[in-house]
Coordinates of C-alpha atoms in Angstrom, one line a residue:
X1 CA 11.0 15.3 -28.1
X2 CA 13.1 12.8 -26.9
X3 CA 12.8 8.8 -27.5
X4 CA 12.7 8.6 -24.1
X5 CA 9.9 11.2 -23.3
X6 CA 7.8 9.3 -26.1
X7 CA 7.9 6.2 -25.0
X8 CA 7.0 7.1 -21.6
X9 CA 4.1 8.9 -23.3
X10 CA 3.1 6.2 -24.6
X11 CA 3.0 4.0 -21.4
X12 CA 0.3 6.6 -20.4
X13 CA -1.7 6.6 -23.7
X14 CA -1.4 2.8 -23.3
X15 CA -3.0 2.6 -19.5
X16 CA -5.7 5.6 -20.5
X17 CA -6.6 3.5 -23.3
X18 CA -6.7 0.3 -21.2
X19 CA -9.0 1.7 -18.6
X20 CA -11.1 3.3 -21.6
X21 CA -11.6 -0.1 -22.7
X22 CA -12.2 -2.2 -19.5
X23 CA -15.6 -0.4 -19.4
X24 CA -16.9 -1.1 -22.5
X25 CA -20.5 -3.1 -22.5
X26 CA -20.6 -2.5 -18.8
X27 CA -22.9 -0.1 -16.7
X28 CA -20.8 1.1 -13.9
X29 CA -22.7 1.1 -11.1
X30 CA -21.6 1.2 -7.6
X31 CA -20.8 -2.2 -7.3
X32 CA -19.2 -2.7 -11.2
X33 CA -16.8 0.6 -10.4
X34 CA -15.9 -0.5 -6.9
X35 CA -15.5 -4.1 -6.5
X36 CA -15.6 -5.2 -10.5
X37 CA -19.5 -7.3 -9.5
X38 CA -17.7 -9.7 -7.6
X39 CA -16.7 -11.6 -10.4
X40 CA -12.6 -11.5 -10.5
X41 CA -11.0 -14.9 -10.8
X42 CA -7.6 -16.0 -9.6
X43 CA -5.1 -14.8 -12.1
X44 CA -7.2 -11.0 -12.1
X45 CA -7.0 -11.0 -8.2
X46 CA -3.7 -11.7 -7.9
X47 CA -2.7 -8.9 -10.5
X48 CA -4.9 -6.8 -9.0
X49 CA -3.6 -7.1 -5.0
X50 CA 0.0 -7.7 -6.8
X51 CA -0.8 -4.3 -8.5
X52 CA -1.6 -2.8 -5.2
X53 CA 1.5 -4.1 -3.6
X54 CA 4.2 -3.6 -5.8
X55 CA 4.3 0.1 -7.1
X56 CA 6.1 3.2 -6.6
X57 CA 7.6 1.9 -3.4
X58 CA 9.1 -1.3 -5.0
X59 CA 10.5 0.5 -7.7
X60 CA 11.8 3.4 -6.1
X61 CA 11.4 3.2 -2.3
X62 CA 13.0 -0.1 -2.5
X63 CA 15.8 0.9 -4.4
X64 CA 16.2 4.3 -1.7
X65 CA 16.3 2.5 1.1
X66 CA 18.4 -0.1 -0.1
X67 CA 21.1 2.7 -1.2
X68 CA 20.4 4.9 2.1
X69 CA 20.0 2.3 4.8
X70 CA 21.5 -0.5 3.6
X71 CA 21.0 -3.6 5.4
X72 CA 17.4 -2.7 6.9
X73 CA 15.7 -2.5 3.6
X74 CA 15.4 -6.3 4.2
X75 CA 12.2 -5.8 6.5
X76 CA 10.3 -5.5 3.1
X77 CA 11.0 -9.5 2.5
X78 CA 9.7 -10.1 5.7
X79 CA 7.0 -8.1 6.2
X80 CA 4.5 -9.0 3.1
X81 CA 6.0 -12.5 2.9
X82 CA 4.4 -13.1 6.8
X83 CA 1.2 -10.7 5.4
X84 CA 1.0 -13.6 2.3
X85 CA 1.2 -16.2 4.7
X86 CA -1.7 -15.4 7.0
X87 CA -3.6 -14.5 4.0
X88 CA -3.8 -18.0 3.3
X89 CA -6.8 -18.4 6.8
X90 CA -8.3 -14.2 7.4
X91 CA -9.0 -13.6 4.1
X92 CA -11.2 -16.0 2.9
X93 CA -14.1 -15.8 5.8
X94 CA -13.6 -11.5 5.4
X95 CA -15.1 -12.4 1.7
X96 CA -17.6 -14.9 2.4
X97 CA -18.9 -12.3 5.0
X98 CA -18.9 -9.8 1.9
X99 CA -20.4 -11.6 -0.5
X100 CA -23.4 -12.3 1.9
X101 CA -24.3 -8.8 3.4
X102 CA -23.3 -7.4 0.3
X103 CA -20.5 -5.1 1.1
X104 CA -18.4 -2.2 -0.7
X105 CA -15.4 -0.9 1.7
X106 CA -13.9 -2.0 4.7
X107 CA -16.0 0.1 6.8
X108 CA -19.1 -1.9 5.7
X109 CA -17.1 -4.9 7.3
X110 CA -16.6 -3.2 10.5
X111 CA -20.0 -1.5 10.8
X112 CA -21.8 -4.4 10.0
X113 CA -19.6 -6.7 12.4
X114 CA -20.2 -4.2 15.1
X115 CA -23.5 -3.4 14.3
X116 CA -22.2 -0.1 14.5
X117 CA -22.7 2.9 11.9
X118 CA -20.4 5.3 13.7
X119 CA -18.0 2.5 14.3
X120 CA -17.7 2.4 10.5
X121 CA -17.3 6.0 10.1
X122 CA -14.8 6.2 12.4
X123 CA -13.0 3.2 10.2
X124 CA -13.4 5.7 7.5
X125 CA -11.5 8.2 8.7
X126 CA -8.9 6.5 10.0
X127 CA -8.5 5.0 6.2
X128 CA -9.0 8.4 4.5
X129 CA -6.2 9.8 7.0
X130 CA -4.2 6.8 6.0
X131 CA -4.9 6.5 2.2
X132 CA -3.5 10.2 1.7
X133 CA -0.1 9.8 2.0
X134 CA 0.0 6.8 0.5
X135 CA -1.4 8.4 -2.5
X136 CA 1.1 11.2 -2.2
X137 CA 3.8 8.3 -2.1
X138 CA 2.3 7.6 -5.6
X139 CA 2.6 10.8 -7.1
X140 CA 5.5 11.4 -5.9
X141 CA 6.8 7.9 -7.5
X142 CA 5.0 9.7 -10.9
X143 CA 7.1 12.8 -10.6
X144 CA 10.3 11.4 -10.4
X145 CA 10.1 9.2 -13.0
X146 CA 9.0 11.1 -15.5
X147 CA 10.8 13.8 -14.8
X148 CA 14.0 11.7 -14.6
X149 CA 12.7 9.7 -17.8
X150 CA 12.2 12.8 -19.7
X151 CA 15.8 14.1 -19.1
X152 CA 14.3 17.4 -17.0
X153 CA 12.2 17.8 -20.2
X154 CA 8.9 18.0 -18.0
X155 CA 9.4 19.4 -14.8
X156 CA 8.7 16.7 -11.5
X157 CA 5.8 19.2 -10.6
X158 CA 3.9 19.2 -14.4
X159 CA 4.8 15.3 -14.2
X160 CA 2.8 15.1 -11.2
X161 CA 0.0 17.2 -12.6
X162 CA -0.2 15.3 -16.0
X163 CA -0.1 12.1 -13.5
X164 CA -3.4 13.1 -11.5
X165 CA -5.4 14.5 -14.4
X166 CA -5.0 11.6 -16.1
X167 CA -5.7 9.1 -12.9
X168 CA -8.9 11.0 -12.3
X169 CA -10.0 10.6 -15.9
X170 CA -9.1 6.8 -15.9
X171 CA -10.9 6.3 -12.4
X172 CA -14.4 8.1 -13.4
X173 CA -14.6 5.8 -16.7
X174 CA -13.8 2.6 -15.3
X175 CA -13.7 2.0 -11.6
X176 CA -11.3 -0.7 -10.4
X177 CA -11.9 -2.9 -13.9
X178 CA -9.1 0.1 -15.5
X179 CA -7.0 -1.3 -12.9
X180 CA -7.2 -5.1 -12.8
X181 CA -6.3 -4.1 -16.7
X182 CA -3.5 -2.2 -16.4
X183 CA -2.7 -4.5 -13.7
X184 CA -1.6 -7.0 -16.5
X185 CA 0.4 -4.9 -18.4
X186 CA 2.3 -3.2 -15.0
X187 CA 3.1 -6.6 -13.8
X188 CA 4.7 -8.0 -16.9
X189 CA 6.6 -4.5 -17.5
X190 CA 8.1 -4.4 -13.7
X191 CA 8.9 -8.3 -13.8
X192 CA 10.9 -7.8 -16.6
X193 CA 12.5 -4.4 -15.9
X194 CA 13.6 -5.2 -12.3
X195 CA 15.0 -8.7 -12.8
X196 CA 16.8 -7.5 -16.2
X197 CA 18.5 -4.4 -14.0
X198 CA 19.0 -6.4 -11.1
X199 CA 21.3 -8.6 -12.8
X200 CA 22.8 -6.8 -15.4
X201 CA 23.4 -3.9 -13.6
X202 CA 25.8 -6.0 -10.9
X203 CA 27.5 -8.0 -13.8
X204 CA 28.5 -5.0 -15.8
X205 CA 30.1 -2.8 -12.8
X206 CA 30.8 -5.2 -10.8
X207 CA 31.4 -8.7 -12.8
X208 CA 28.9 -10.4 -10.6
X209 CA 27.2 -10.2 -6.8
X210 CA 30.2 -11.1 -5.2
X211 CA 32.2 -8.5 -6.5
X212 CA 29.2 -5.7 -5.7
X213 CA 29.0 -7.2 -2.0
X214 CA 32.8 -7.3 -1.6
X215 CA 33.2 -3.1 -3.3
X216 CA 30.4 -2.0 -0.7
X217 CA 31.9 -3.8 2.3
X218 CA 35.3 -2.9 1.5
X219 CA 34.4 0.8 1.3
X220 CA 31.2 1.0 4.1
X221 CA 31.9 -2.0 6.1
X222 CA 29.0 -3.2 8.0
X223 CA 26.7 -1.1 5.3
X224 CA 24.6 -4.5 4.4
X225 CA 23.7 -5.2 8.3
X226 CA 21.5 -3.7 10.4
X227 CA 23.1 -1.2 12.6
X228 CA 24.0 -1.6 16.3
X229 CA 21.2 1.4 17.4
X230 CA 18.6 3.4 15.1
X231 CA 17.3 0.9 12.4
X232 CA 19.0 -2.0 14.9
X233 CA 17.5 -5.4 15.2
X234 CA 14.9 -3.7 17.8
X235 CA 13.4 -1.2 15.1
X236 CA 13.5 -4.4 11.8
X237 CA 11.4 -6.8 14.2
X238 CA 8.9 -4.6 15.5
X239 CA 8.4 -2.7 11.8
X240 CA 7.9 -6.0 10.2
X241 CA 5.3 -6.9 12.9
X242 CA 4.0 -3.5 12.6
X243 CA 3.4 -3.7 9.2
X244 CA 2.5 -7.7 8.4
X245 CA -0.5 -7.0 10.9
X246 CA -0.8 -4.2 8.7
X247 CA -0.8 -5.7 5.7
X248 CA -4.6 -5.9 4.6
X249 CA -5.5 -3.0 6.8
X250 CA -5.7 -0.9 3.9
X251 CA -9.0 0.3 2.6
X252 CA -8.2 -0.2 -0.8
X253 CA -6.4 -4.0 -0.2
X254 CA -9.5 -4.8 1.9
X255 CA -12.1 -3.8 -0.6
X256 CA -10.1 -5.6 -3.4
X257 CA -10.7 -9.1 -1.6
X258 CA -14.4 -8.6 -2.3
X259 CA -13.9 -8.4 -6.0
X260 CA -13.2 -12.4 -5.9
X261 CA -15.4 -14.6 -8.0
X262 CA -14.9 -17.6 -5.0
X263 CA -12.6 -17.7 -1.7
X264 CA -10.5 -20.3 -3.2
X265 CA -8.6 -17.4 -5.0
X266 CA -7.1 -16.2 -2.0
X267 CA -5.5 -19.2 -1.2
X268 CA -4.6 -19.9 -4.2
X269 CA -2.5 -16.5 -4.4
X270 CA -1.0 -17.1 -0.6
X271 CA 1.1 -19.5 -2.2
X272 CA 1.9 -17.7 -5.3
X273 CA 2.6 -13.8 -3.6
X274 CA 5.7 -15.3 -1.7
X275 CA 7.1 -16.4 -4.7
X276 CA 6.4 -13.0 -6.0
X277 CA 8.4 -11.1 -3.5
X278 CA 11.6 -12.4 -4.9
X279 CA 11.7 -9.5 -7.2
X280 CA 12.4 -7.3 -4.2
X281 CA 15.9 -9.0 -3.9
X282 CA 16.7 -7.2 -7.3
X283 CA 15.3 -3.9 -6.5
X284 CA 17.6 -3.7 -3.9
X285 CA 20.6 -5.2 -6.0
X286 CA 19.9 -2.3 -7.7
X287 CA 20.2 0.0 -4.9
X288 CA 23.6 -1.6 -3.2
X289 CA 24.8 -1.1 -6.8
X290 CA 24.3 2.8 -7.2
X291 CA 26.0 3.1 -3.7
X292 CA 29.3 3.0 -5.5
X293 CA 28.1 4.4 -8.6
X294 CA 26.5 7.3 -7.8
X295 CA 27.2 8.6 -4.8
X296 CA 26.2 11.7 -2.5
X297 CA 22.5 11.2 -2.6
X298 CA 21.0 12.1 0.7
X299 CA 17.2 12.8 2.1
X300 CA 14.2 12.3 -0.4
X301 CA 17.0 12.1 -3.4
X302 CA 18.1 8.4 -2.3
X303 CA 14.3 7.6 -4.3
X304 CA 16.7 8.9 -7.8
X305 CA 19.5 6.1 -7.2
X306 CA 18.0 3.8 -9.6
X307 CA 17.1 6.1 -12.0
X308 CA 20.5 8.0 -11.5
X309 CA 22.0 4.6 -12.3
X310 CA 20.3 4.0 -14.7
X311 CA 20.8 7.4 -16.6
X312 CA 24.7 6.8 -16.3
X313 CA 24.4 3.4 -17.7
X314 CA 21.6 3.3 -20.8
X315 CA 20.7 4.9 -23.8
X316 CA 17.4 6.9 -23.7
X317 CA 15.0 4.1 -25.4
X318 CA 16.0 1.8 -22.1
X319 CA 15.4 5.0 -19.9
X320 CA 11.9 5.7 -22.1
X321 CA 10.6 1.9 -21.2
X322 CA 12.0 2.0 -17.8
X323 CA 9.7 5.1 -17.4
X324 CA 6.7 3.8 -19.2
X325 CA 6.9 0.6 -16.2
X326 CA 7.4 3.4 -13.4
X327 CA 4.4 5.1 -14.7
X328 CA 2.0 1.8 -14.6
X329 CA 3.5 1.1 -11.1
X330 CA 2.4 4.6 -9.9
X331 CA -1.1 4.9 -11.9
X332 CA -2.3 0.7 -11.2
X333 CA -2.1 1.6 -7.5
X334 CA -3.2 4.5 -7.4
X335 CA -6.5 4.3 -9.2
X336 CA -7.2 1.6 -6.5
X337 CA -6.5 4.3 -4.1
X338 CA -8.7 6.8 -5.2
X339 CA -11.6 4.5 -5.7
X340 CA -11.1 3.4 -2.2
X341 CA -10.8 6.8 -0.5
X342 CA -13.8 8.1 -2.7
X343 CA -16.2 5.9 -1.9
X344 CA -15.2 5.5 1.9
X345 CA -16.1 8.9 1.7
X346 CA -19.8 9.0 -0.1
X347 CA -20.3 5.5 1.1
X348 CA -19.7 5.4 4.8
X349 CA -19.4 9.3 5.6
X350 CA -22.0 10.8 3.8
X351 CA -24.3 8.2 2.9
X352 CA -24.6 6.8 6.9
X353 CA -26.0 10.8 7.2
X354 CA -28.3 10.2 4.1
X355 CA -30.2 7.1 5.0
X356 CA -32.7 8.0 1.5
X357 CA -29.5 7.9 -0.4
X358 CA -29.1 4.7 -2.9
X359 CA -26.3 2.8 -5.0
X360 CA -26.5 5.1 -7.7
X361 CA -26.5 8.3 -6.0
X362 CA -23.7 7.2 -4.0
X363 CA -21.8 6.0 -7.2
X364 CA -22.7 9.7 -8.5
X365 CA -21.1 10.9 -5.6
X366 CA -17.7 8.7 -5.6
X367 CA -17.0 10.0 -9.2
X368 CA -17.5 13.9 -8.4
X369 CA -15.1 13.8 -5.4
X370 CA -12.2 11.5 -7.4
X371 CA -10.7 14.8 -8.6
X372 CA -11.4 16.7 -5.4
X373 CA -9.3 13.6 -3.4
X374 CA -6.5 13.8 -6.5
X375 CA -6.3 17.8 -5.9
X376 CA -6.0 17.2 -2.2
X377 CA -3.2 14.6 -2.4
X378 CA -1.3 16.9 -5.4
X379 CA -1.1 19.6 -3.0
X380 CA 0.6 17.8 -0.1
X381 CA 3.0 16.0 -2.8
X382 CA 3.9 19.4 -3.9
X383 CA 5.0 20.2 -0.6
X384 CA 6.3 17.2 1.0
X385 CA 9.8 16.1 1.6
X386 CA 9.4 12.7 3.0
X387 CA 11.2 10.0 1.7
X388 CA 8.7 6.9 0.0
X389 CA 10.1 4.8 2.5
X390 CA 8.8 7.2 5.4
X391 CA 5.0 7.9 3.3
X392 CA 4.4 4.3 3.9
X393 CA 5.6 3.5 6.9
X394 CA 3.5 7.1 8.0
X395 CA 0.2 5.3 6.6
X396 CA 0.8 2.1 8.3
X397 CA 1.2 3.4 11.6
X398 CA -2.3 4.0 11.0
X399 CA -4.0 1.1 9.4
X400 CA -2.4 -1.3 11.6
X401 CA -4.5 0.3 14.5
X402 CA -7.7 -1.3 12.9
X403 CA -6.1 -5.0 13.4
X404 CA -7.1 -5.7 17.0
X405 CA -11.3 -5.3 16.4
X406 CA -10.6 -6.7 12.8
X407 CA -9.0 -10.1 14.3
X408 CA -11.5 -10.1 16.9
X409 CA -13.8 -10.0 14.8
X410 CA -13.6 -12.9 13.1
X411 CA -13.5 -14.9 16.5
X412 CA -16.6 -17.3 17.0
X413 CA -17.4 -15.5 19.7
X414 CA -16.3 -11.8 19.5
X415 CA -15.2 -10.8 23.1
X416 CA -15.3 -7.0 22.0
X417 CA -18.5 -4.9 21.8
X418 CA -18.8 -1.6 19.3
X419 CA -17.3 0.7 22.3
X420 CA -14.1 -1.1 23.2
X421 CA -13.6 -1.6 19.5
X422 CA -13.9 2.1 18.9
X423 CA -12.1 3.2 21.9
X424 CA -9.0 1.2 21.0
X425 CA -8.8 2.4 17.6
X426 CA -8.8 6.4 18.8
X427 CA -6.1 5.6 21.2
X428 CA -4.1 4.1 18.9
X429 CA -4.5 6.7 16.6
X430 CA -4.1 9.6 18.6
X431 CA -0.8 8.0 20.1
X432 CA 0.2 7.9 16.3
X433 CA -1.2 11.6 15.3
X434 CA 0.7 12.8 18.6
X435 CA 3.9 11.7 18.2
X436 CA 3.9 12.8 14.5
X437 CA 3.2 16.6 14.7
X438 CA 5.3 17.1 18.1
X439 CA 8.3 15.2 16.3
X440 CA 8.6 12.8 19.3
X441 CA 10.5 9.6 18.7
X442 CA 11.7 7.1 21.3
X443 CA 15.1 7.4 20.0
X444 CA 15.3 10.5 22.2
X445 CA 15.1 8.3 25.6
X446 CA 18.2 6.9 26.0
X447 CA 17.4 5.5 29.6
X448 CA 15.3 2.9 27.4
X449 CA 18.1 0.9 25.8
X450 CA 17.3 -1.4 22.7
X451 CA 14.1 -0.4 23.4
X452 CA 14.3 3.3 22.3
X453 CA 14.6 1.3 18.6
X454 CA 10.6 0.3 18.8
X455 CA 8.7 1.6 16.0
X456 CA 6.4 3.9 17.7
X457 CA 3.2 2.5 15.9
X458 CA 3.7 -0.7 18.0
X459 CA 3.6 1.4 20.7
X460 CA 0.3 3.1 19.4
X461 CA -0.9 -0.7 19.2
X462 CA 0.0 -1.2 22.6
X463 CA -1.9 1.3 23.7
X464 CA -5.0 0.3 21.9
X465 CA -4.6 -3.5 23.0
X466 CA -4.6 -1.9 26.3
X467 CA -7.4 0.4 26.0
X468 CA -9.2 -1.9 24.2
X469 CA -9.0 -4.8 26.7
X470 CA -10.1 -2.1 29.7
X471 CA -12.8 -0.7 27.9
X472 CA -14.0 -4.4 27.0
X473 CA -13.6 -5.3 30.8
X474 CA -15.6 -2.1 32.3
X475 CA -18.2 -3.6 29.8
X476 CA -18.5 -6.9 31.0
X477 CA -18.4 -5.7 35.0
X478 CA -21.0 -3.0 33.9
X479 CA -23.3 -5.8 32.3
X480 CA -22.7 -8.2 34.8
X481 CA -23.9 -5.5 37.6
X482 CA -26.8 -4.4 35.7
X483 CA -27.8 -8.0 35.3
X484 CA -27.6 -8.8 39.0
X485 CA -29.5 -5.3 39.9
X486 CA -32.0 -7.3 37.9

């Protein structure tokens, strides 16, 4: 056994044990294994949404895109900064609203802002459908790095095997206090990995940044900007609109805000998470600098550039603890995932069908269908071929379609009712679910110009604004009429 493989062993021993330990002296009911009893405090809430945030995708996907795309890898900065930012007002009434009607997933929010059990199931799904490749993304993170760690040792699919029976085990015991844990320990490991590669790994090929920018646009000039047509300036402002709406729209980010001790926290982490996202701007150091090091990686392979770097440059204790900090990035977030898609499941699926069914038998329920949801999502990583970068913006599409009802909810005076809310939502995800399995992208009509760029889940939002706004209009002119009939 390699030092490498060991080590990375050991990063999983270390976040099993972790998670074995976060239980101890607690009972884990349903609100304990979902939302930690509402009693996280500042520095655990922002490891915990930081430890949603930054996994697979900022160590890998970041890297990818940086050495496939180039330039457009920058809507990452953007996009979460502008989510951080407006943070700072939505999220603290979503909690106080928790904490009073005493909620578990998003779809409590909506149902209960709605007065609408169906209009919560329906939030549900959407999540569930949204959650799934976004836990694929994570197991396909696991796969590659421990393959790659392990020098081909363990195969990508065993890696990814190992990786989900050991996230179910760690889910059932602890809930989401495993992963505001391991949250600590993932956060200190990727800090240090990224921003010790993201400089040295410049300096020693290069001598320095300037002399990495000047190789790349001496040999692919215009690499490092954003392209005149495909990932042009059209498609970097409407993904980073896209996905800043998007930003809290998933289930498992939104049912983290109720694990808050007190609202302050949030606003207390808008100003910290900013600052945070600086260690995207080594990730994709890291990428630009594999362009010239390690060339000819195309499709799903860009994901290897920073391992494949990395392998050309280290000896195998650096690759084993490079590994180990892959492995927390892929197992922190996806233990919130799971606990999020199980219980949106047994809470707001089955239960809504159950009315006789209580706390515990729900929590009973979450925990038998955490390996059923880890099966599911194994089977589509095995046969996927989507880049990271494409997983997540895939989910997103999604998510973001819950934004309009969510915002207007939160208005004093909500000018939506349960119907246009709903409506909305299905046409936006239908325009999504459409133009995925027919393969239609705008990029096709050239008649459209600049616009042909737009990333087709604004146009899904469009179309639910639209929908949404119609359907909330008939309402009014329906109850207006019925009024005067009176």
């Amino acid at each position: 056994m390699s030092v490498a493989l060991i080590i990375v062993a050991a990063g999983f021993a270390l976040a099993i044990g972790l998670g074995l330990y976060a239980r101890l002296g607690r009972e884990m009911g349903l609100e304990q294994w979902t939302v930690g009893g509402r009693g996280f405090g500042t520095t655990l809430v922002f490891l915990l949404m930081a430890g949603e945030i930054y996994t697979t995708f900022t160590f890998l996907g970041g890297s990818g895109i940086a050495y496939g795309k180039g330039g457009p890898a920058y809507y990452i900065l953007c996009y979460l900064t502008l989510a951080y930012v407006t943070s700072y007002w939505l999220l603290p009434p979503v909690w106080r609203y928790a904490k009073q009607n005493g909620l578990y997933t998003q779809p409590d929010f909506f149902a209960r802002k709605y007065r609408s059990p169906t209009l919560g199931m329906l939030v549900a799904l959407v999540g569930i459908v949204a959650l799934v490749p976004y836990l694929v993304l994570q197991f396909k993170g696991l796969g590659i790095i421990v393959s790659t760690a392990s020098y081909g040792a363990i195969s990508s699919t065993a890696a990814v095997w190992i990786g989900a029976a050991a996230l179910t085990v760690y889910v059932v015991v602890s809930g989401v206090h495993g992963s505001a844990w391991t949250a600590v320990i993932k956060d200190t490991s990727i800090l240090f990995v990224v921003v010790f590669l993201g400089i040295y790994l410049p300096v020693h090929y290069y001598g320095g940044y300037g002399g990495l920018f000047q190789a790349i646009e001496a040999a692919k000039p215009g690499f490092l900007a954003l392209p005149d047509r495909g990932q042009s300036p059209t498609w970097f402002t409407t993904t980073v609109l896209l996905t800043a709406l998007g930003g809290y729209m998933w289930p498992h980010t939104f049912a983290s805000l109720y694990t808050a001790r007190e609202p302050g926290a949030f606003r207390r982490n808008a100003v910290i998470l900013p600052i945070y996202q600086l260690i995207n701007l080594f990730v994709f150091v890291i990428g630009f600098t594999a362009v010239m090091q390690v060339p000819g990686l195309t499709g799903p392979d860009v994901d290897l550039s920073l391992f494949k770097l990395a392998l050309a440059t280290f000896p195998p204790w650096v690759i084993g603890l490079i590994g180990a900090t892959g492995v927390l990035t892929a197992l922190v977030p996806g233990s919130m995932i799971l606990i999020a898609g199980v219980t949106l499941v047994a809470n707001n699926l089955v239960r809504p069908l159950r009315p006789g069914m209580d706390d515990a038998a729900t929590a009973r329920l979450c925990k038998i269908l955490v390996p059923i949801l880890a099966l599911v999502c194994v089977g589509f990583t095995l046969s996927g071929g989507d880049t990271i970068v494409q997983l997540l913006l895939m989910g997103y599409n999604f998510v973001t379609q819950l934004f309009p009802c969510f915002i207007a909810s939160l208005m004093r005076r909500n000018p939506l009712d349960r119907r246009a809310a709903m409506a909305g939502i299905v046409a936006g995800v239908a325009t999504v679910a459409a133009t995925v399995l027919s393969g239609f992208s705008l990029s096709s009509l050239s008649a459209l110009g600049p616009l042909q760029d737009v990333n087709v889940g604004i146009v899904a939002l469009i179309v639910n604004l639209v929908v949404t706004l119609a359907v909330a209009q008939l309402m009014r002119v329906g109850a207006t009429a019925a009024q005067a009939a009176e």
